[in-house]
Amino acid sequence: MSPSEPELDLSQCDREPIHLLGGIQPHGVLLAFRGPERTLAVVSANTQELLGRPPEALLGLPLAQVLPPDMLLQLDAASAQGFARVELQGRAFRALLHASDGLTVLELEPAESEPHAEEHALEWVGRLVSPLPGARGTQALLQAAAEAVRALTGFDRVMVYRFDADWHGEVLAESRREGVDGFLGLHFPASDIPAQARALYTRNPLRLIADARAAPVPLVPFMLPELRRPLDLSGAALRSVSPVHLEYLRNMGVVASFSLSLLQEGALWGLIACHHHAPLHVSHERRRACEVLTRLLTLQLAAEERAAEATEHTRRSALLGRLATQLEQRSSLAEALPRHAVLVLELTGATGAALLLGEQPLLVGTTPPAAEVEALATWLAAQPFETVFQTERLGALFPPLAPRADVAAGLLAVRLEPAAPRFALWFRPELPRTVTWGGDPQKPVSAEPAGARLHPRASFHAWEETVRGASRPWARADLEAAEDFRGALVGVVLRQAEELTRLTRALARSNAELDAFAYTVAHDLKEPLRGIQVYADILQEEHGGALGEEGQRELEFLKWLAQRSGAQLEALFEYSRLGRLELSWGLEDMQRLVEEVLGMLTARLAEGRVEVRIPRRLPQVHCDGVRIRQVWANLLSNAAKYQQGEERWIEVGFHGPGEPRPEAASRYEAPYVFHVRDPGIGIPEQFHEAIFELFRRLHPERAYGGGTGAGLAIARRLVRLHGGELWVDSAPGKGSTFYFTLGRRAG
Ligand code: ADP
């Protein structure tokens, strides 16, 4: 704004005291009196014409000296109702009574144009409301109302106007005489109907301006001496019109206007606004008939809205029900959510969703990247809302996501835990939409030089604006669905947690049972096995000759079976004990552990002519030395066992922190990955997991020396007890590499 232009203060409109203008429209007369004497305290300046006396001559007189006695009787009879038909000097008037500023205000409006209005009033109401029940849907209802009001009042144009949350308004229905400009579909900025005008519309639902060109009649006295301001005319039918509003009407080419407030639960929902291009007086009875219409209309609108909401609610509940059942059937949300993405999104009519439960965000549909969603959650956690948060312009509130309007202009969030970044989030993309304003909304008023009165804008030509950066707004049903989802989710998570404790307990029990079983078996079966072995030895020594060659071989086999069963029992016993094992952590030198194991294997290595390579010294790590030595022993003895061909070696090595890792080890973040490599017989891929099962052997025992098939199962269990992992990378004929990592010391 350039310095030569005076600052334009739009709130000035909001401050104009439109109920204290101290004047009335000239088509009627106002008399305000107080006390049992009904002493006149304020009158309109136009009394001469009607009552034959100037205002000064009336003030201070009791009403009884001003109005004829029969008229006073009529007024008394009408005081409960608030209005009456009266006769004054042979003319018919409509008398309206209300209280204001401690005075009783009597307004007299000419009624001669419609002498039998009262008899017709009911018929008019009937005519007005009869189309309503037949209209289906909000649009049809509003249209029917606009047409009925125009038919009854004769205005050139009748519009139904609805306010949005920002008090901008949109013309939703319109009925107009041919040749009159249409405003249907146009938006009007909130400043067109400033705050105090809306407050008046809420208090006094009817407003007639019979002739916008006629000069207002001032009140006498202009100020109430005790209040030092004009009489409050909020409740007066004749209240004069603010100069700003008159100019607004003139700019639109409107001479007479009539507006009816549409109130829902006491709040202004919209207006029925009527315009005429010539002066037009609408009788009190017709105005009241219109008022009855607006009441029925708003009731029916509310009923329609409730019905639509109920239908929507049922649909969402069904969706939620399906979703909840699906989520409960899966063991983890991480697995279940992506499978049911369609339901999750349909629930709130979103295109993307995220669930933040403290780990990696679970994302479905189209969302910003995980890191940005996490940043958003951190920001949301600090926002002061209870459970549900929604915006259609996220970028304006949280600028880091402004560039993501194409996926996340709209955000609907439910808090899952107070003060923690745990949320269910839904996203909607930007929806560029065109709003047609009745004139440029940025310029609702023009400024006059040097602080003069405001002028409402002179142009009502449609002006189009493309609104960017905003998503389709979230409806109440969306918010409710989000909140209900929260409830369902809490249920699912709780039930899953219960299930998990139950499983863990069951698992703990089965470990304990396995241990107990193993102990019993070891104890109970060891003796008979021992017995079989002893018996076989005796048989062999004492009756060996009698058994013959065949018998000898069978006896050997029996002894071998007994011995192998014994070894398996030992292994089972050992394996089952690991469940209860307490590791004893310490800083262990891996080089030393490996050398100790190799020391024990010297004979076998020499026999198999297997060369051992350790390209660089192994590091020191935190672990339970005894148990990890057992792991090395198993891997090294296997590597020695399953050699083949001419090339016979074992390589022991590791990858340290920050060193590039072979692909098989790249997904582990532990500081060290150790390995034992051999160029031996190798293992087909489909057995890479099977070899870690208890008693699982791939090769005939006799071909490769003894072994129970429990070694790798025990080794893996030991490594996992350390928080690490043991796995193999191998192919037949290409040798095998066993890798293992160790986690950090727990606690
Ligand atoms: P075992 O006592 O039979 O060696 P393990 O549990 O140690 O039992 O090994 C299970 C099976 O895995 C072995 O029977 C063998 O088939 C296979 N296996 C283990 N290490 C190797 C290796 N270095 N090369 C080829 N196969 C191996």
mmCIF file of C-alpha atoms in Angstrom, residues 320 324 327-328 347 387 414-416 424 426 480-495:
data_model
loop_
_atom_site.group_PDB
_atom_site.id
_atom_site.type_symbol
_atom_site.label_atom_id
_atom_site.label_comp_id
_atom_site.label_asym_id
_atom_site.label_seq_id
_atom_site.Cartn_x
_atom_site.Cartn_y
_atom_site.Cartn_z
ATOM 1 C CA LEU A 320 -14.558 -49.772 10.734
ATOM 2 C CA ALA A 324 -11.105 -54.039 13.078
ATOM 3 C CA LEU A 327 -6.605 -56.183 11.963
ATOM 4 C CA GLU A 328 -7.311 -58.578 14.799
ATOM 5 C CA LEU A 347 -12.728 -44.781 6.403
ATOM 6 C CA THR A 387 -7.721 -36.115 20.372
ATOM 7 C CA VAL A 414 -5.885 -38.633 16.048
ATOM 8 C CA ARG A 415 -3.682 -38.732 19.064
ATOM 9 C CA LEU A 416 -3.091 -42.230 20.374
ATOM 10 C CA ALA A 424 -2.972 -42.178 13.243
ATOM 11 C CA TRP A 426 -4.731 -39.376 7.124
ATOM 12 C CA GLU A 480 -15.875 -39.167 13.896
ATOM 13 C CA ALA A 481 -14.568 -42.086 11.862
ATOM 14 C CA ALA A 482 -11.000 -41.115 12.788
ATOM 15 C CA GLU A 483 -11.898 -41.012 16.436
ATOM 16 C CA ASP A 484 -13.698 -44.344 16.241
ATOM 17 C CA PHE A 485 -10.662 -45.822 14.505
ATOM 18 C CA ARG A 486 -8.600 -44.772 17.483
ATOM 19 C CA GLY A 487 -10.950 -46.716 19.747
ATOM 20 C CA ALA A 488 -10.797 -49.799 17.540
ATOM 21 C CA LEU A 489 -7.025 -49.597 17.272
ATOM 22 C CA VAL A 490 -6.550 -49.375 20.986
ATOM 23 C CA GLY A 491 -8.723 -52.495 21.242
ATOM 24 C CA VAL A 492 -6.702 -54.356 18.626
ATOM 25 C CA VAL A 493 -3.373 -53.393 20.142
ATOM 26 C CA LEU A 494 -4.513 -54.342 23.623
ATOM 27 C CA ARG A 495 -5.859 -57.679 22.461
#
